[in-house]
Short mmCIF file of C-alpha atoms in Angstrom, two decimals:
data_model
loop_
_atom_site.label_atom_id
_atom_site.label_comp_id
_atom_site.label_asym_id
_atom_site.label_seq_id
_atom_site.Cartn_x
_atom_site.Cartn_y
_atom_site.Cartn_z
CA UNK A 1021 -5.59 -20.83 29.16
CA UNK A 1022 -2.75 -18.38 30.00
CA UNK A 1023 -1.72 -15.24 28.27
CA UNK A 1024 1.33 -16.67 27.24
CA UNK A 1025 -0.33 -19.31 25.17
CA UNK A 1026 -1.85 -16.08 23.38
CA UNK A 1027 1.14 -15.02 23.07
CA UNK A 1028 2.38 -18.12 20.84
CA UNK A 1029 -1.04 -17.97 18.95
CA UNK A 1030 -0.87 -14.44 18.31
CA UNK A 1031 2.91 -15.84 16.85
CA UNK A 1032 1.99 -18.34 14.65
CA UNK A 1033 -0.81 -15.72 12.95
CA UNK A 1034 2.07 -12.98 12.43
CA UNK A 1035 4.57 -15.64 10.77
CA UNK A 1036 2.59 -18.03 9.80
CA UNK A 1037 5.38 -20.78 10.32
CA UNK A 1038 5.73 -22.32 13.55
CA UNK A 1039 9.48 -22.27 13.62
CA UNK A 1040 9.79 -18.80 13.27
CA UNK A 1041 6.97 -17.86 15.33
CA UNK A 1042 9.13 -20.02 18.09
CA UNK A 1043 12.12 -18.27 17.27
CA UNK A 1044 10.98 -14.21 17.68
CA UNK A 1045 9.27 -16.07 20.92
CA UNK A 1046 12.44 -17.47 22.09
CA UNK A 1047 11.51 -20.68 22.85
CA UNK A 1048 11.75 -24.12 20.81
CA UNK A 1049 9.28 -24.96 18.07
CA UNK A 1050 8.14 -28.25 20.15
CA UNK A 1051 7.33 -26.25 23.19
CA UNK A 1052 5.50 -23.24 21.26
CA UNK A 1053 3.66 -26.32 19.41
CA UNK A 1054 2.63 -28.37 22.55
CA UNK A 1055 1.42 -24.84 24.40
CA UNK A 1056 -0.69 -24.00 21.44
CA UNK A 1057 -1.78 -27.79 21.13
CA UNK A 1058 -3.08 -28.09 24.95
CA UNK A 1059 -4.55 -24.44 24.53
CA UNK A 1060 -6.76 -26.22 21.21
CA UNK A 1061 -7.64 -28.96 23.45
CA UNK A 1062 -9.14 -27.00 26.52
CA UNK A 1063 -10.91 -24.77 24.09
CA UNK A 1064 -11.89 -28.21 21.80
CA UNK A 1065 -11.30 -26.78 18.50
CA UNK A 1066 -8.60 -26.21 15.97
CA UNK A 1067 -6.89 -22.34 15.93
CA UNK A 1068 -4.42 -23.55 12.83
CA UNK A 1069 -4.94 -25.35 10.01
CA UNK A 1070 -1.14 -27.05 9.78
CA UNK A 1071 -1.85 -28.99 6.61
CA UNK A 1072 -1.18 -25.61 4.67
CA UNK A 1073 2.06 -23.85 3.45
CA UNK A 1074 2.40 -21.46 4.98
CA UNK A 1075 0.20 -22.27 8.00
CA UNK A 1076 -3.79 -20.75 7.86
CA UNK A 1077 -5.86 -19.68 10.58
CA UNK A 1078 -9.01 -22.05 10.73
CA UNK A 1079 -12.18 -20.08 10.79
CA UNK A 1080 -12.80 -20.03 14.31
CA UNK A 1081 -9.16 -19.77 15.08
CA UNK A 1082 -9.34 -16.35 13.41
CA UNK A 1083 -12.02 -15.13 15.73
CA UNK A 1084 -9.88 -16.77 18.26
CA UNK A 1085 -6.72 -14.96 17.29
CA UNK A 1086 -8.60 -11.29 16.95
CA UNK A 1087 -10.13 -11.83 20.89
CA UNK A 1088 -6.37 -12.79 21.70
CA UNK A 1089 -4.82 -9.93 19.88
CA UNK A 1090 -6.68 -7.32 21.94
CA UNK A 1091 -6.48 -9.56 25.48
CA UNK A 1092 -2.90 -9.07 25.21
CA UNK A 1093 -2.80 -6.06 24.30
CA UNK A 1094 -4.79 -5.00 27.45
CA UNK A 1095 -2.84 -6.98 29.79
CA UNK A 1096 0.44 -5.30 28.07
CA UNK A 1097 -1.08 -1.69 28.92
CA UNK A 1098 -1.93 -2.85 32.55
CA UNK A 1099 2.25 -2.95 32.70
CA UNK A 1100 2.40 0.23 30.46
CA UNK A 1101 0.29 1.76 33.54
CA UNK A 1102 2.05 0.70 36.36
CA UNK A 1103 5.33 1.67 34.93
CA UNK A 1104 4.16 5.27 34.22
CA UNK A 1105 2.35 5.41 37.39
CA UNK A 1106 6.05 5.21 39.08
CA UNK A 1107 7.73 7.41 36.46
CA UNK A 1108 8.96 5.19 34.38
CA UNK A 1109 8.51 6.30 30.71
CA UNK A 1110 9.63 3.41 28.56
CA UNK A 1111 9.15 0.66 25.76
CA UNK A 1112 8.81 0.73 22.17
CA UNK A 1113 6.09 2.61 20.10
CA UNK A 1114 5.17 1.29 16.70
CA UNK A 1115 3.99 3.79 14.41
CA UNK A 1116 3.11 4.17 11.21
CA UNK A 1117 3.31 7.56 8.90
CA UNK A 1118 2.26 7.83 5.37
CA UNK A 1119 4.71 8.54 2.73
CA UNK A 1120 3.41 11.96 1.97
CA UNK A 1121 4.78 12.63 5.42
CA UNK A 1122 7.74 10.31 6.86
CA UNK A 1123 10.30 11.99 3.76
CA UNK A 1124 9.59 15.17 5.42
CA UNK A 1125 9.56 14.77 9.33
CA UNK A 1126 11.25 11.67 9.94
CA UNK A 1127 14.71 13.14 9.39
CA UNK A 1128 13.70 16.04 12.48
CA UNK A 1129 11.48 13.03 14.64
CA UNK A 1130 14.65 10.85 14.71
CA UNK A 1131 17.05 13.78 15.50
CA UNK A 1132 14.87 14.83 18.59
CA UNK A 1133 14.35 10.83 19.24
CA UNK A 1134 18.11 10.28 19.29
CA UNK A 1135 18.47 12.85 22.06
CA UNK A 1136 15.12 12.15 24.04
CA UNK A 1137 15.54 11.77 28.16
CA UNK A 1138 13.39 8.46 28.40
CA UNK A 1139 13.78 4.66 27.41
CA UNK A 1140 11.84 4.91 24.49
CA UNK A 1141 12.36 3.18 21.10
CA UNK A 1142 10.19 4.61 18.30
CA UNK A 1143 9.68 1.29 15.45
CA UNK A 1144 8.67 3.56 12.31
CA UNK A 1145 7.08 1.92 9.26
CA UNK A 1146 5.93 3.77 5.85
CA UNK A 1147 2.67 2.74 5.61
CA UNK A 1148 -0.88 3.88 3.45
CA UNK A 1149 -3.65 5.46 5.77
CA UNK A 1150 -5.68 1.61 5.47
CA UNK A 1151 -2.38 -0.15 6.64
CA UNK A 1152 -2.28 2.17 9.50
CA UNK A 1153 -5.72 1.65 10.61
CA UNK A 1154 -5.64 -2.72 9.93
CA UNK A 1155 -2.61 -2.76 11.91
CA UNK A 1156 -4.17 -0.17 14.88
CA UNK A 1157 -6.82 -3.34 14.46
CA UNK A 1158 -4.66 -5.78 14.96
CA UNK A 1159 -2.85 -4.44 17.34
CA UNK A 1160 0.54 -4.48 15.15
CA UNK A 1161 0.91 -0.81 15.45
CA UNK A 1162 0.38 0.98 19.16
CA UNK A 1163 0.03 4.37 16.98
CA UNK A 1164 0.10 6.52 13.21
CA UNK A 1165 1.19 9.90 11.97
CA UNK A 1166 -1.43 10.43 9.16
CA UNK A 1167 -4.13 12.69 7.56
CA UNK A 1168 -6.88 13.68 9.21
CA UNK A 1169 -9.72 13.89 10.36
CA UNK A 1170 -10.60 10.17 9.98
CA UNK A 1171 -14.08 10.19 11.34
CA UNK A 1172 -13.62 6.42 12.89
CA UNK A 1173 -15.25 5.89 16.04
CA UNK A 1174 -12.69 3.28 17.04
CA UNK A 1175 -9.56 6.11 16.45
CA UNK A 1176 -8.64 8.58 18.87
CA UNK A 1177 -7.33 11.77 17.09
CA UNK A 1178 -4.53 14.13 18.27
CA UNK A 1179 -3.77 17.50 15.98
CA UNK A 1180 -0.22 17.51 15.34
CA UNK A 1181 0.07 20.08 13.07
CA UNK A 1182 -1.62 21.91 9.35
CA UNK A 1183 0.53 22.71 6.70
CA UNK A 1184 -0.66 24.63 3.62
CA UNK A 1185 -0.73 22.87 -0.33
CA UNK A 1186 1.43 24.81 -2.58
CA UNK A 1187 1.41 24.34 -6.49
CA UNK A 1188 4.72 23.18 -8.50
CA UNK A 1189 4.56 24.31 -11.96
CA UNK A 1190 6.48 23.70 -14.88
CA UNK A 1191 8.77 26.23 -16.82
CA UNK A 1192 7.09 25.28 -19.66
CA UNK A 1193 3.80 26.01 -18.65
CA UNK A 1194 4.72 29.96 -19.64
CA UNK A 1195 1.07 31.25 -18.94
CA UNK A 1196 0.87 29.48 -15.50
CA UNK A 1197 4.61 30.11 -14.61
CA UNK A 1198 4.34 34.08 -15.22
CA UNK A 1199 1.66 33.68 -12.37
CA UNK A 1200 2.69 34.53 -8.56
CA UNK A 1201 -0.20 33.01 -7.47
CA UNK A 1202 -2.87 30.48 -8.87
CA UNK A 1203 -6.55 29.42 -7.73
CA UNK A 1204 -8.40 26.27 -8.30
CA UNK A 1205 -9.44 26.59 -12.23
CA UNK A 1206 -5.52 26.46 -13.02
CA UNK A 1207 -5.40 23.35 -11.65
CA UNK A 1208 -8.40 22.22 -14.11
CA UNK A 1209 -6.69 23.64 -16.53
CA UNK A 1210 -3.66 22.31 -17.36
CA UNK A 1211 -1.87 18.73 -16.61
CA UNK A 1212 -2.14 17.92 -13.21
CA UNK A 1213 0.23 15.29 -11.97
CA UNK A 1214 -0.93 13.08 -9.17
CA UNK A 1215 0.01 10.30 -6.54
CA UNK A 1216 -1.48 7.15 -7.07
CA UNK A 1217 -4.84 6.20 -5.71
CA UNK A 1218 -3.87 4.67 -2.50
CA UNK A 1219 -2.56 7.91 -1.34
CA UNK A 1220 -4.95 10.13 1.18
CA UNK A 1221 -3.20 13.31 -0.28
CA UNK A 1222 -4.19 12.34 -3.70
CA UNK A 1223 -8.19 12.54 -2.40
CA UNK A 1224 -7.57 15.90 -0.80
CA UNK A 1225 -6.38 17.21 -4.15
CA UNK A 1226 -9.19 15.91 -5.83
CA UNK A 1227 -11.41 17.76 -3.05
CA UNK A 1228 -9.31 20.87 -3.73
CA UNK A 1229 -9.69 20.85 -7.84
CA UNK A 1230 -12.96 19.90 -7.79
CA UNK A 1231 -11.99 16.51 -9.73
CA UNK A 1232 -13.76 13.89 -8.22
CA UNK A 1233 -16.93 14.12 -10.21
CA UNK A 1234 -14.42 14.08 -13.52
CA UNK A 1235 -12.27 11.24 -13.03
CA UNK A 1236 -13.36 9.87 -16.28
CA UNK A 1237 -12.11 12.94 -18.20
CA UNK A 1238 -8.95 10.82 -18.52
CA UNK A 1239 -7.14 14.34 -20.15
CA UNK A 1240 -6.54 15.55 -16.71
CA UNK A 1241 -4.48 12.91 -15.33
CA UNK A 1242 -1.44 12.08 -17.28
CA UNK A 1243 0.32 9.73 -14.87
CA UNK A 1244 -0.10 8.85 -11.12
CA UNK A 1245 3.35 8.53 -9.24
CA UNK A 1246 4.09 6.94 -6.01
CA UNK A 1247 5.61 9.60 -4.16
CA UNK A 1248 5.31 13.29 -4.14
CA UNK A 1249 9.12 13.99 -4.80
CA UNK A 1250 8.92 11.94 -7.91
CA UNK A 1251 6.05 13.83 -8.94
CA UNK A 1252 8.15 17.20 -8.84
CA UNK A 1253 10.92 15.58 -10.74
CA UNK A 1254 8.24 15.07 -13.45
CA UNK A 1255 7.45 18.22 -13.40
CA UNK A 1256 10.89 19.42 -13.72
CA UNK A 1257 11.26 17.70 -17.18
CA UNK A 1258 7.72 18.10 -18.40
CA UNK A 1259 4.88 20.44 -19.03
CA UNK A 1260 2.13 20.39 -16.12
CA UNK A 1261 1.67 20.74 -12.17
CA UNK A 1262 1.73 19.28 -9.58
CA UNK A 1263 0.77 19.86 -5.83
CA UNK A 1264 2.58 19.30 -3.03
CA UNK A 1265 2.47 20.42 0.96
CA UNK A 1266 4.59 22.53 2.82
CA UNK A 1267 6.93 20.72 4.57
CA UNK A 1268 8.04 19.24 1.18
CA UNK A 1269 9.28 22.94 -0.17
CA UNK A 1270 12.03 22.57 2.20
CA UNK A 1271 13.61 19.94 0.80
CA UNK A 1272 13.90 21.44 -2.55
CA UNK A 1273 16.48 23.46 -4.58
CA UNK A 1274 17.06 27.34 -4.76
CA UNK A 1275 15.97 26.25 -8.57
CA UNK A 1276 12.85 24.34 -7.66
CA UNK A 1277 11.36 26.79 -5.38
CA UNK A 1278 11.17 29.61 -8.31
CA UNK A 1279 8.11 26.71 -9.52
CA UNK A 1280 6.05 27.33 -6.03
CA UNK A 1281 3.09 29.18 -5.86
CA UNK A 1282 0.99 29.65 -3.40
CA UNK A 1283 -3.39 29.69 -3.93
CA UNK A 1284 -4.23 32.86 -4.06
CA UNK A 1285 -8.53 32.66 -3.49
CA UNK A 1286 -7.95 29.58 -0.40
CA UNK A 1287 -5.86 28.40 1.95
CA UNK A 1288 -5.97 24.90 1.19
CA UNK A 1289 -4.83 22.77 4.02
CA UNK A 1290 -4.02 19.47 5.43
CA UNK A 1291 -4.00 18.26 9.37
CA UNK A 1292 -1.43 15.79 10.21
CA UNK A 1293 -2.35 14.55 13.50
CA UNK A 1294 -0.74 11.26 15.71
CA UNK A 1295 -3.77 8.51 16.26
CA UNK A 1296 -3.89 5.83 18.29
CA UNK A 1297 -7.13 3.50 19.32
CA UNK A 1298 -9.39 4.89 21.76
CA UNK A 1299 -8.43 2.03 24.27
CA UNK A 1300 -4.86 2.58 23.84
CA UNK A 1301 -4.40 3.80 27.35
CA UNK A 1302 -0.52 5.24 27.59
CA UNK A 1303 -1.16 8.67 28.03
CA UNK A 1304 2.12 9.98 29.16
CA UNK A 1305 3.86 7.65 25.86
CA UNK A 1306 1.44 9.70 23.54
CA UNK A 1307 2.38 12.89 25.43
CA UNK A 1308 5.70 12.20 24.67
CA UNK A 1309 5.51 11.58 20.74
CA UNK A 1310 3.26 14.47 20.40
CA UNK A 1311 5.56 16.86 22.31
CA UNK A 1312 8.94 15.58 19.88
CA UNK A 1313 6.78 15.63 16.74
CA UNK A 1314 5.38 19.38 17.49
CA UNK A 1315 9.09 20.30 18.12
CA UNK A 1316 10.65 19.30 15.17
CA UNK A 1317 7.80 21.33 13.09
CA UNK A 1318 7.92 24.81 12.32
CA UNK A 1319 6.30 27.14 14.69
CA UNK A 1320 4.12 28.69 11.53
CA UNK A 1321 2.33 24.79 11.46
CA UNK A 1322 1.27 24.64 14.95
CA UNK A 1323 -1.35 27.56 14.20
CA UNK A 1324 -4.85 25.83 15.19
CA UNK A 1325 -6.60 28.77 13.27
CA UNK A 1326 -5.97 26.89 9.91
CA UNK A 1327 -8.05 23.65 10.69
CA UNK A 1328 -10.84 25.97 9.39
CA UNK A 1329 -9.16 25.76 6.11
CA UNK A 1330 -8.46 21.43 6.24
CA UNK A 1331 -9.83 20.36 2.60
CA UNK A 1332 -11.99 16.71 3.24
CA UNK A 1333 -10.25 13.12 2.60
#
């Protein structure tokens, strides 16, 4: 057994098809087929089940394929060690951000990338907060920019930075709208327009409005949207609220901001933080992506003082 026949395993599990798992290994389909053939010998069992379309993981293969997953991975950060150990800061970083967050800072994280000093390439993929997590797991992802705190034992946490919730009403809410401030019963109140439910920011809301124990009272909730931007544009043609966080009042219109307002009795909150597993052993790579996130951030969102005021996911 050899790590590159974990290589070709690991492969075949991502594509599920052996040509193409041959071709992003550069090599030919017979000899990524014979090295994972011998490797099934030695160990005397089957990893793939190659009567199915698209090719399945046999049961033991899969327990197989998780141990080789990680085995790589640590022999990969062995390299990652050396090479910072010398000075050399480079490679690729896959990370994953959640769409209540990559509209907002992944214009500014690619500027500051674009200019960065070391051989770096960032790989950025919109993913939900359980995609980021089964890919940390499977080693598909070296890292996410997410909501937090998690509270996973396997998940290392690093603040980022906490950016407030502001509310977005509609004109045509007249009592609300005369309002330069509201607090949580306004949001009970009225029509509260929300993300779907595979969105982390939706929860928090939820947590903020007190809502969770009334999810039946289907009068609240008049759609669910995928994405906080379409939410506002809702709002701009209908009655209602929404809520959205602070980074996304930049990105809207002299118009749209006379429909902020801030909460007047809290300070709801929300920590954005870069996570990686607790294994994951780059430090000077995480130092990096921490240092260009926090740079491209306001100053007024790097104040530790608000975590006090982080509403639960």
């Amino acid at each position: 057994m050899n790590i590159q026949q974990l290589e070709y395993v690991i492969a075949v599990d991502t594509y599920r098809h052996f040509s193409r798992a041959a071709e992003a290994s550069f090599v030919t389909q017979p000899t990524l087929s014979m090295m994972i053939q011998k490797l099934e010998e030695e160990l005397g069992v089957k990893i793939f089940d190659r009567s199915q379309l698209p090719v399945q993981p046999t049961d033991i293969g899969l327990r197989i394929i998780e141990q080789a997953r990680m085995a790589v991975a640590q022999v990969n950060q062995i390299k990652e060690i050396i090479n910072e150990e010398k000075g050399m800061i480079k490679g690729v970083f896959r990370l994953g951000i959640i769409p209540t967050v990559s509209p907002y800072l992944l214009p500014k994280l690619m500027h500051i990338h674009s200019g960065n000093k070391y051989d770096i390439r960032i790989v950025i993929h919109e993913l939900t907060t359980d995609q980021i997590l089964l890919g940390l797991s499977k080693d598909t992802l070296d890292g996410g920019i997410l909501a937090t705190p998690l509270k996973e034992n396997a998940i290392k946490e690093y603040p980022l930075y906490y950016e407030r919730f502001f509310a977005y009403v509609s004109p045509h809410e007249r009592a609300l709208y005369a309002k330069t401030s509201l607090d949580e019963s306004d949001l009970n109140a009225t029509k509260l327009w929300l993300l779907d439910e595979v969105h982390c920011f939706r929860t928090q809301i939820l947590h903020l409005c007190n809502l969770k124990k009334k999810r039946g009272n289907q009068s609240i909730f008049s759609y669910e949207a995928g994405s906080i931007d379409t939410l506002v544009h809702i709002v701009d043609k209908n009655e209602g609220l929404t809520v959205i966080p602070e980074m996304a009042v930049e990105n809207l219109t002299d118009v749209q901001i006379k429909n902020v307002r801030p909460f007047k009795n809290t300070t709801p909150v929300r920590e954005i933080s870069l996570i990686t597993r607790k294994d994951f052993l780059r430090e000077r790579m995480i130092a990096i992506i921490k240092e260009e996130v926090q740079l491209s951030v306001p100053d007024s969102l790097k104040d530790t003082a608000m975590k006090k005021y982080v509403i639960p996911l």
